[in-house]
Coordinates of N, CA and C in Angstrom, one line a residue:
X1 N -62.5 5.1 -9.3 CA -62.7 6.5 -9.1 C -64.1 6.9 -9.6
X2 N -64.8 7.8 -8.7 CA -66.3 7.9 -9.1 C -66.0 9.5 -10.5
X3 N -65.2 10.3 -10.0 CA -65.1 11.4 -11.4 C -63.7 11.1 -12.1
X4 N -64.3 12.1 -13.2 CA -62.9 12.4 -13.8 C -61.9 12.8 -13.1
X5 N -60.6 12.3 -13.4 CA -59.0 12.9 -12.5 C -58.1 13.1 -13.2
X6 N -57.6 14.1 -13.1 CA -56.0 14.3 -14.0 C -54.8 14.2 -13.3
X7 N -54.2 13.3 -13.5 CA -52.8 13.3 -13.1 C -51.8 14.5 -13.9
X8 N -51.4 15.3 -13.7 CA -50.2 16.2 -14.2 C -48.5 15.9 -13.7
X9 N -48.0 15.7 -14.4 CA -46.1 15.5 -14.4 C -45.5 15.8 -15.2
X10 N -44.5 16.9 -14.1 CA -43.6 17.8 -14.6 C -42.1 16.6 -14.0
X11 N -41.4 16.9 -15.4 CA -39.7 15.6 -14.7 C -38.8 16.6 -15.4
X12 N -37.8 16.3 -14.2 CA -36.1 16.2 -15.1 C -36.2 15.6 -16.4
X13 N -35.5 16.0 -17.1 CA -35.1 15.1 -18.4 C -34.2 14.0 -17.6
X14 N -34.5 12.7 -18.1 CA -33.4 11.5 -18.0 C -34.1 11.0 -16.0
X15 N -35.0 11.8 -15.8 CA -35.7 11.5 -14.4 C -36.7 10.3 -14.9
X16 N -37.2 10.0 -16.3 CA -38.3 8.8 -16.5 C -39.4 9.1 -16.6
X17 N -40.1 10.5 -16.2 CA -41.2 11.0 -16.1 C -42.3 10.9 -16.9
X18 N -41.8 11.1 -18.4 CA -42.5 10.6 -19.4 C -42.9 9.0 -19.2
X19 N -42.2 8.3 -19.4 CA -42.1 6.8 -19.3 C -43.1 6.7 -18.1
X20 N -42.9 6.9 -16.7 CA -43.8 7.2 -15.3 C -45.2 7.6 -15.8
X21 N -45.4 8.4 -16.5 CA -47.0 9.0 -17.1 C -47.5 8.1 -18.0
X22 N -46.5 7.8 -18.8 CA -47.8 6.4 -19.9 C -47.6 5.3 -19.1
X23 N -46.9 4.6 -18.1 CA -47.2 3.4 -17.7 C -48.5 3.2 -16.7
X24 N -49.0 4.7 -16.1 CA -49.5 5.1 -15.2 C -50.8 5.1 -16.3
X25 N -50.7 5.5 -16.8 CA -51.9 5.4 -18.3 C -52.7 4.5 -18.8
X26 N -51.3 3.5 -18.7 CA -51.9 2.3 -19.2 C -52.2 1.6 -17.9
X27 N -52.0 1.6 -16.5 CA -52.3 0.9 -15.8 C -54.1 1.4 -15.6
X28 N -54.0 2.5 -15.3 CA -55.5 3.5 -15.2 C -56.2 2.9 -16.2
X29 N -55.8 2.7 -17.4 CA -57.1 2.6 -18.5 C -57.4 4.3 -19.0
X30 N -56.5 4.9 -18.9 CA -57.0 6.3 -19.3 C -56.2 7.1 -20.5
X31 N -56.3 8.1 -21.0 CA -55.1 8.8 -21.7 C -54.3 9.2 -21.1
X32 N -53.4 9.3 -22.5 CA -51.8 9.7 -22.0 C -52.0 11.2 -22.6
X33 N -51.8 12.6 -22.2 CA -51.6 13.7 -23.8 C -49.8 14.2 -23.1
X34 N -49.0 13.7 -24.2 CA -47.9 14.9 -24.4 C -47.6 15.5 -25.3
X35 N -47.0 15.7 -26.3 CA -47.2 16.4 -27.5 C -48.4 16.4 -28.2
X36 N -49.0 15.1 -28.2 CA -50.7 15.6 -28.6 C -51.1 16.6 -28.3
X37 N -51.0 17.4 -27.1 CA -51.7 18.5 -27.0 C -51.8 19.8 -27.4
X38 N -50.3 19.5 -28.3 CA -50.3 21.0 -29.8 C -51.2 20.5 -30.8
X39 N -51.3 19.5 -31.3 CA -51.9 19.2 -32.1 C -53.9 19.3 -32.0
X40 N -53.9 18.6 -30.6 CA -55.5 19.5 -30.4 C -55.7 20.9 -30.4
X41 N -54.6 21.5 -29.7 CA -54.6 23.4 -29.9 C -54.6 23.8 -31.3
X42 N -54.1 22.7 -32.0 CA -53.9 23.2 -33.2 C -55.3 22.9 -34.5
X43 N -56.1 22.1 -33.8 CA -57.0 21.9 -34.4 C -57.8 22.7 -34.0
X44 N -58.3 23.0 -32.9 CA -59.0 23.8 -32.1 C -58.7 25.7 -32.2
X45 N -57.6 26.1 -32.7 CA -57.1 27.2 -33.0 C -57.0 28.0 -34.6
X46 N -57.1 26.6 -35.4 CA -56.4 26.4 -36.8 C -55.6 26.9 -37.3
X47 N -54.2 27.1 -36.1 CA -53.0 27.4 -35.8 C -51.9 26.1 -36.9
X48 N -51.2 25.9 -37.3 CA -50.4 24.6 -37.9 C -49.4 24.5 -36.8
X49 N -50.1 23.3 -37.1 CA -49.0 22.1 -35.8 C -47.6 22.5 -35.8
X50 N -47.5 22.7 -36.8 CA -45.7 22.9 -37.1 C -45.3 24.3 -36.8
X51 N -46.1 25.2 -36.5 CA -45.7 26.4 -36.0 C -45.9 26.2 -34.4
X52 N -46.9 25.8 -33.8 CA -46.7 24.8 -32.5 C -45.2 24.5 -32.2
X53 N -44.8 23.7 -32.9 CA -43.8 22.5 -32.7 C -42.1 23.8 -32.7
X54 N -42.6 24.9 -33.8 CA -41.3 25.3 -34.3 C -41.1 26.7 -33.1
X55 N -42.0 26.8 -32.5 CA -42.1 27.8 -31.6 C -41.6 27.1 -30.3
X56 N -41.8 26.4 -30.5 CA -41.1 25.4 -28.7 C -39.9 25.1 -29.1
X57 N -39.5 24.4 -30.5 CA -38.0 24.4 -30.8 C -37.1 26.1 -30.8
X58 N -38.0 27.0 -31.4 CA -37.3 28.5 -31.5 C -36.5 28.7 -30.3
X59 N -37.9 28.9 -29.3 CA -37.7 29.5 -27.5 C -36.4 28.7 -27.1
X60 N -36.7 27.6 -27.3 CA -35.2 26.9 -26.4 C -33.9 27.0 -26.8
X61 N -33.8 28.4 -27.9 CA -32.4 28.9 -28.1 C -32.1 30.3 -28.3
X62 N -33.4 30.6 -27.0 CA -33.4 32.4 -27.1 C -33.5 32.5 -25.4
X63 N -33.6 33.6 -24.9 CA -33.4 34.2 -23.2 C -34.4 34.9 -23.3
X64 N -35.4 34.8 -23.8 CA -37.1 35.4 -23.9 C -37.3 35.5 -22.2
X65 N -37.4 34.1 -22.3 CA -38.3 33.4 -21.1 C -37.5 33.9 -19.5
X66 N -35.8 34.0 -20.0 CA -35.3 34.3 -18.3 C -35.6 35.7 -18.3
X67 N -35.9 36.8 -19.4 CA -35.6 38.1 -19.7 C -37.3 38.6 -19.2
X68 N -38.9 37.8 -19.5 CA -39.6 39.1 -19.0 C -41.0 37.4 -18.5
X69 N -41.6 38.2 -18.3 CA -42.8 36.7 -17.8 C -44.1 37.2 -18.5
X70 N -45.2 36.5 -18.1 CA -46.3 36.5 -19.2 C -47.0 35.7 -18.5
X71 N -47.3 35.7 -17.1 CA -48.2 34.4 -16.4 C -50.0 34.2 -16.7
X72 N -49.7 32.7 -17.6 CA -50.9 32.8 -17.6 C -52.3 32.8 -16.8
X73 N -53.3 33.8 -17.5 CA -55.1 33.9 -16.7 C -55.9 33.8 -17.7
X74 N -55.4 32.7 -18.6 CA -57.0 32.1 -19.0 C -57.5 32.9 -20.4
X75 N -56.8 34.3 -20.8 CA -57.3 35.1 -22.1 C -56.7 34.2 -23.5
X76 N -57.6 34.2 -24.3 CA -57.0 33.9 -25.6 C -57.3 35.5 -26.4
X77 N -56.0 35.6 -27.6 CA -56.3 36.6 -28.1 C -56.9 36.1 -29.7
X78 N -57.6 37.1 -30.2 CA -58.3 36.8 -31.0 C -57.9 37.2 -32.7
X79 N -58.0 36.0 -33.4 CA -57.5 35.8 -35.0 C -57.1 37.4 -35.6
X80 N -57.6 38.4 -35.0 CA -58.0 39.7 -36.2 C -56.7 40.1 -35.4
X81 N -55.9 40.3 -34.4 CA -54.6 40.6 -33.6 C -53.3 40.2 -34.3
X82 N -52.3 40.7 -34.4 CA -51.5 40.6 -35.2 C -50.3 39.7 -34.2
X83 N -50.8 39.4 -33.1 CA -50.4 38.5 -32.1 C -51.0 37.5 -32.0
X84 N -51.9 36.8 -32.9 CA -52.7 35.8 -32.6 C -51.5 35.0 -32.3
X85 N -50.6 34.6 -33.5 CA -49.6 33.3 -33.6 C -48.4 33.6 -32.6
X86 N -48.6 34.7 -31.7 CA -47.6 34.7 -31.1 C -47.3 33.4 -29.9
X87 N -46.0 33.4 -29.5 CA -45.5 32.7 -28.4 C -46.8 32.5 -26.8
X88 N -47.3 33.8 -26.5 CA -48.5 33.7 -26.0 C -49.6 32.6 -26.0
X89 N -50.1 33.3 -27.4 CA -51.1 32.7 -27.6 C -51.3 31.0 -27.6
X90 N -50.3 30.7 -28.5 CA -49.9 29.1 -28.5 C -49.7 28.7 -27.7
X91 N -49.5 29.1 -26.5 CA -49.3 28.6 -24.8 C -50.9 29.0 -24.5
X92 N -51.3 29.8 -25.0 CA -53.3 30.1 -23.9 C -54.0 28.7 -24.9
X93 N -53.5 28.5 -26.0 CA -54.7 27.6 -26.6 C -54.2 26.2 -25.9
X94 N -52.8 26.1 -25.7 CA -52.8 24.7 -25.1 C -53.1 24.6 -23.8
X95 N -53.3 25.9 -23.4 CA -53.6 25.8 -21.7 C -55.6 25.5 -22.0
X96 N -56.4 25.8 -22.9 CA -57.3 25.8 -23.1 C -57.9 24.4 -23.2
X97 N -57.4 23.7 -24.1 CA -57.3 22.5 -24.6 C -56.9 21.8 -23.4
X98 N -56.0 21.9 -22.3 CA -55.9 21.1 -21.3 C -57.0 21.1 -20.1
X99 N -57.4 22.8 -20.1 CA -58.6 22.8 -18.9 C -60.0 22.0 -20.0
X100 N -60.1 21.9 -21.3 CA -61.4 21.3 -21.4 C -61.2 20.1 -21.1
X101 N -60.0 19.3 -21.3 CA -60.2 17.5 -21.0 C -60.3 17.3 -19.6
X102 N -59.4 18.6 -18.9 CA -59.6 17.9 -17.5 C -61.6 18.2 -17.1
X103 N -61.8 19.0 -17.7 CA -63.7 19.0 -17.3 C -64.4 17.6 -17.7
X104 N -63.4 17.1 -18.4 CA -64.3 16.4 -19.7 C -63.6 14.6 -19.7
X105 N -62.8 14.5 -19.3 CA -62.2 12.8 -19.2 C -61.1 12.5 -17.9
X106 N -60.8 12.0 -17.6 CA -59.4 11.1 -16.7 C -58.6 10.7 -18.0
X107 N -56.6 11.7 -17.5 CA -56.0 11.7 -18.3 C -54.5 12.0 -17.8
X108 N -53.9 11.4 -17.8 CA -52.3 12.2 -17.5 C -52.0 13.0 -18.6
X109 N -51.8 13.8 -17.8 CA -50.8 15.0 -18.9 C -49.8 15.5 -18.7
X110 N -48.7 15.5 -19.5 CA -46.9 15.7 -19.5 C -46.5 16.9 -19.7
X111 N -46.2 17.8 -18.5 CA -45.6 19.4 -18.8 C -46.7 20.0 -19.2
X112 N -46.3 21.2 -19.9 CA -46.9 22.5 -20.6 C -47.5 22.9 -19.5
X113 N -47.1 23.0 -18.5 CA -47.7 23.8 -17.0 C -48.8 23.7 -16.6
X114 N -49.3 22.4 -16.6 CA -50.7 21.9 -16.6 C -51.0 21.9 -14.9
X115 N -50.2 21.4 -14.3 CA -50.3 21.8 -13.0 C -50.7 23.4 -12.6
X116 N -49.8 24.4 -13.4 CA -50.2 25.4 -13.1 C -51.8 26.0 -13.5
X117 N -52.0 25.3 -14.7 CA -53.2 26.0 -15.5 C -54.2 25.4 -14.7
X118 N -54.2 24.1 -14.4 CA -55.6 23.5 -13.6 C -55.4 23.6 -12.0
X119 N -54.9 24.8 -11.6 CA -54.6 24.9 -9.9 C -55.5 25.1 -9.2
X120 N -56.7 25.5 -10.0 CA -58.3 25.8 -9.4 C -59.0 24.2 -9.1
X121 N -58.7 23.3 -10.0 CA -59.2 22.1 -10.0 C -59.4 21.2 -9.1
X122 N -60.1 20.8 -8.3 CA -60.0 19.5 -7.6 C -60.0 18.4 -7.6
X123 N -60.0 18.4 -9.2 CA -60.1 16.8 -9.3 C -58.5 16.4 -9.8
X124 N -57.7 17.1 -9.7 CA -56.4 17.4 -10.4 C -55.2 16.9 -9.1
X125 N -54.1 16.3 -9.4 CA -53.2 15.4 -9.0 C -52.1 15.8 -9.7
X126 N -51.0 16.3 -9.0 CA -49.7 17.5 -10.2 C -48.5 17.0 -9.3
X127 N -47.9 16.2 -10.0 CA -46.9 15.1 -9.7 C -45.6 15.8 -10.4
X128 N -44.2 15.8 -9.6 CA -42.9 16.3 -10.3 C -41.9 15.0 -9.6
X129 N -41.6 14.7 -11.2 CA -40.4 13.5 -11.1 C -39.0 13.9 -11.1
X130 N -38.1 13.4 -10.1 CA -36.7 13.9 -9.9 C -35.7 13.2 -9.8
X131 N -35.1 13.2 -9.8 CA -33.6 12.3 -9.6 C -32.3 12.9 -9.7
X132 N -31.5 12.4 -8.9 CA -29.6 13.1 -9.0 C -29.1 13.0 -10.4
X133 N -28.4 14.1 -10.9 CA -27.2 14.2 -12.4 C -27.1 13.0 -12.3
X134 N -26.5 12.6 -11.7 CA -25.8 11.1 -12.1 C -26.9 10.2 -13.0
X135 N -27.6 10.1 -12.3 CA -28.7 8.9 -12.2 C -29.5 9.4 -13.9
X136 N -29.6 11.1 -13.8 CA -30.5 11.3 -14.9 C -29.6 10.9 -16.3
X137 N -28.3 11.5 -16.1 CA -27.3 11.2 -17.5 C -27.5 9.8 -17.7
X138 N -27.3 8.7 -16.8 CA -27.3 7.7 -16.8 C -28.4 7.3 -17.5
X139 N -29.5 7.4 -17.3 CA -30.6 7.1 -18.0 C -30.9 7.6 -19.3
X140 N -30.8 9.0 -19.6 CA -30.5 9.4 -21.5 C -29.5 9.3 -22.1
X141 N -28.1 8.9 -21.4 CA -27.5 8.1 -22.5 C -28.1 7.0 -23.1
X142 N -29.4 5.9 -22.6 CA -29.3 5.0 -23.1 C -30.5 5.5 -24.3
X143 N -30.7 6.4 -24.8 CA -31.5 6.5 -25.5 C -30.5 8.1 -26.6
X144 N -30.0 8.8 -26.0 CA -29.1 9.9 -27.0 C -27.7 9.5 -27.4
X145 N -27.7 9.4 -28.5 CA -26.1 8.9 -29.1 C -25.1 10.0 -28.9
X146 N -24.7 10.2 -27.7 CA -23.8 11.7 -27.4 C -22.6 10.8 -26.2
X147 N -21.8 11.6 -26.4 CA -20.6 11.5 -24.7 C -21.7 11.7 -23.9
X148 N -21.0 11.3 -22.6 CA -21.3 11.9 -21.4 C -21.6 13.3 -21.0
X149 N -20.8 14.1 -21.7 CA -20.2 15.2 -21.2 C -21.5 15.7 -22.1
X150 N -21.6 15.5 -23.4 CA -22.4 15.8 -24.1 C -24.2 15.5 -23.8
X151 N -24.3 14.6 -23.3 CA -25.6 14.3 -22.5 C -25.7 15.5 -21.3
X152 N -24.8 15.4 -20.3 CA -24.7 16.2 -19.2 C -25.1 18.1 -19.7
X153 N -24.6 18.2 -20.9 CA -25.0 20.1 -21.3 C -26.6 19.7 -21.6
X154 N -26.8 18.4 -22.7 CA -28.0 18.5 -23.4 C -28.9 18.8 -22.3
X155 N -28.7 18.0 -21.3 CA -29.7 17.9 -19.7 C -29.7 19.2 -18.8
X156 N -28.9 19.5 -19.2 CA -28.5 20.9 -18.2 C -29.3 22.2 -19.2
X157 N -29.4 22.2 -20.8 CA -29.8 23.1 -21.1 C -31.6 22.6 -21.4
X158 N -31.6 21.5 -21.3 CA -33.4 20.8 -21.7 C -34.2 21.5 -20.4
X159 N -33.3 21.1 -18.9 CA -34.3 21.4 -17.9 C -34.1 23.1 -17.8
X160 N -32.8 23.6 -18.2 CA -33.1 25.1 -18.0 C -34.1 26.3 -18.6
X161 N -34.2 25.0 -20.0 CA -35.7 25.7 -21.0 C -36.9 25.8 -20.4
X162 N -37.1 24.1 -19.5 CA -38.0 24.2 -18.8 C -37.9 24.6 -18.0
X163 N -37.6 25.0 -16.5 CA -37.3 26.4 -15.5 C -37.9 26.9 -16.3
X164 N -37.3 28.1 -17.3 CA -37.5 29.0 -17.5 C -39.0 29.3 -18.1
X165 N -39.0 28.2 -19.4 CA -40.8 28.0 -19.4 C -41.7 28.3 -18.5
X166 N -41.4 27.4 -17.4 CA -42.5 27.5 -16.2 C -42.4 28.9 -15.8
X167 N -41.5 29.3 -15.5 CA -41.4 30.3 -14.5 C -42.1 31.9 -15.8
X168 N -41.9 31.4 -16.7 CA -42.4 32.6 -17.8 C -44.1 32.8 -17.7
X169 N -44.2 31.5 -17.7 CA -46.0 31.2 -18.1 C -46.7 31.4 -16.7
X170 N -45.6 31.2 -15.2 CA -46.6 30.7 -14.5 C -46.4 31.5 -13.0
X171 N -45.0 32.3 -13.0 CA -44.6 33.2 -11.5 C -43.7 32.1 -11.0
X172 N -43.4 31.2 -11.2 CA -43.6 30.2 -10.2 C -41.9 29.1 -10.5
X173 N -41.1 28.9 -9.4 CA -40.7 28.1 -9.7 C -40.7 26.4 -9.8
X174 N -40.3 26.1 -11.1 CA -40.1 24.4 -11.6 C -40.3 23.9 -10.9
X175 N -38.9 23.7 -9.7 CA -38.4 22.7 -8.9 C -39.1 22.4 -7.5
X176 N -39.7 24.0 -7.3 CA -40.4 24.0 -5.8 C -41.8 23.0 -5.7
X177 N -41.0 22.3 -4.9 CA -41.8 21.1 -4.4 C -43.2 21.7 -3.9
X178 N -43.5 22.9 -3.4 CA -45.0 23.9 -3.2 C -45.8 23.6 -4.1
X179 N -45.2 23.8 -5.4 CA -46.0 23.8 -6.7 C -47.0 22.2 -7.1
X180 N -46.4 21.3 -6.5 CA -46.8 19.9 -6.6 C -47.4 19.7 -4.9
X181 N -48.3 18.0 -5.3 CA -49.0 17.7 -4.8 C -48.1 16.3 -4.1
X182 N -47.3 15.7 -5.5 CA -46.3 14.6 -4.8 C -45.2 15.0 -5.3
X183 N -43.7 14.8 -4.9 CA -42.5 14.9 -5.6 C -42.2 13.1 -5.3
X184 N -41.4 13.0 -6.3 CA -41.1 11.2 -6.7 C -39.4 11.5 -7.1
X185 N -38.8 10.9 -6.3 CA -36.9 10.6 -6.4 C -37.2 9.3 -7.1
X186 N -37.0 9.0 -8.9 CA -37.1 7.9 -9.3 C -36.2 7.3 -9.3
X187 N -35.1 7.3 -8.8 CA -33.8 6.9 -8.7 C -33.8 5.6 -7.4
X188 N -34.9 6.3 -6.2 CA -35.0 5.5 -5.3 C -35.8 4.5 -5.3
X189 N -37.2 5.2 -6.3 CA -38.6 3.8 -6.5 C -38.2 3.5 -7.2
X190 N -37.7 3.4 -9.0 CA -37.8 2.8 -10.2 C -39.1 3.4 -10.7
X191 N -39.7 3.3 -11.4 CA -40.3 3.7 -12.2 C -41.9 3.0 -12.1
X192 N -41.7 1.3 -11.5 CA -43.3 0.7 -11.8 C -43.4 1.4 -10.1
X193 N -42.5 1.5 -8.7 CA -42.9 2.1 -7.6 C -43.4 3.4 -7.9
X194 N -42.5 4.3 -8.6 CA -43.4 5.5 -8.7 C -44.8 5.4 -9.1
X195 N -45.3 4.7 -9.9 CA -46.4 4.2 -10.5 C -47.6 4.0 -9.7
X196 N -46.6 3.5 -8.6 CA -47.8 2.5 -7.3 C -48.0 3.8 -6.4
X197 N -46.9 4.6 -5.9 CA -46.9 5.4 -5.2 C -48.0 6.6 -5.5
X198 N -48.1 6.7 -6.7 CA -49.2 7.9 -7.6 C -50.9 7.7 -7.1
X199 N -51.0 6.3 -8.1 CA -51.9 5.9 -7.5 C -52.2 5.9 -6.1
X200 N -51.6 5.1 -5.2 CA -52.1 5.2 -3.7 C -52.1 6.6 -3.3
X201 N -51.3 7.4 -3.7 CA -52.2 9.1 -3.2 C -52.9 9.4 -3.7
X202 N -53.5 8.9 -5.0 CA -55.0 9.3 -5.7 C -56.2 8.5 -5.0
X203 N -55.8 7.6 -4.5 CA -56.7 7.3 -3.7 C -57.2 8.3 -2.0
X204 N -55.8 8.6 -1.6 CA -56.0 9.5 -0.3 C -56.6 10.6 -0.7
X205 N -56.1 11.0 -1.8 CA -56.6 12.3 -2.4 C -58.2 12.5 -2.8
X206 N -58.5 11.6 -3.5 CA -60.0 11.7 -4.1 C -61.1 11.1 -3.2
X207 N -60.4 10.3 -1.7 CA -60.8 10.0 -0.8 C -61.6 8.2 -1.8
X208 N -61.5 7.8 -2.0 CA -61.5 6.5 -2.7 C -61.4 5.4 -2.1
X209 N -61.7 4.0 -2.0 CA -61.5 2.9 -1.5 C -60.4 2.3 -2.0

């Protein structure tokens, strides 16, 4: 690739998405950022990581997000605001922190509505990973010590946080395939096909050999 490119992927939980972005990572030779990227906001803000971290654990046991929206355009508010640390803001600094890497390196990046935030970009590639219930329970039981039944709510309430996230930060629904550039059923590729599949449209895409 002659410029910098960002791949972005938004997944089901238990769809492999994560897993799909760092093998894609390491195949590229490039970074991976997922949770790293509170922690650059957080350096870059001098916000604590752990108010980052405790604010994404808070939301996902409140109805904030289905109750009013907040779509982000790019404002940060400023330290002297009694809103600096709000829920907002910690969403504009990591949306900030994602538009500088994409100006600035070749990188996959996992959620935080990066697809949405770099929608101006063209060097930008915004991938959503999917798969059937079945297939996704299947896949986090082998990593969450719960029932079935008990995987099935965890999954059902993980992706509803995210819906609702996106749709708070961004107008926009999750699942609509509009919003992306590829949609990937990993249930049908596996995970090194998705891999392959990514790549060969970055190549269509960036117009590449």
């Amino acid at each position: 690739m002659k410029q910098n490119y960002v791949i972005t992927i938004a997944r089901q939980y238990g769809s492999g998405g994560r897993t799909v972005g760092q093998m894609l990572a390491d195949r590229l030779g490039i970074h991976y950022y997922d949770r790293e990227l509170m922690k650059l906001a957080s350096d870059d803000s001098g916000i604590s990581e752990q108010l980052f971290a405790k604010a994404d654990e808070t939301m996902k046991g409140t109805s904030l997000f289905r109750a009013a929206k907040k779509v982000y355009a790019g404002e940060l508010i400023p330290p002297d605001s009694d809103d600096f640390t709000s829920t907002d803001n910690l969403f504009n600094y990591q949306a900030k922190i994602i538009r500088e890497l994409a100006d600035t390196e070749s990188c996959v990046m996992i959620g935080r509505c990066a697809d949405y935030v770099l929608k101006e970009y063209d060097n930008v590639l915004s991938v959503f990973i999917h798969a059937p219930k079945d297939y996704c329970i299947a896949e986090a039981s082998k990593k969450l010590s719960m029932s079935e039944r008990d995987v099935e709510r965890f999954i059902q309430k993980t992706d509803r946080y995210r819906a609702d996230y996106y749709k708070y930060h961004t107008g926009r629904e999750w699942t609509d395939a509009r919003n992306y550039d590829l949609c990937l059923d990993s249930s049908k590729l596996g995970y090194e096909r998705c891999v392959a599949e990514i790549i060969a449209y970055m190549r269509v895409r960036f117009d590449e050999e």
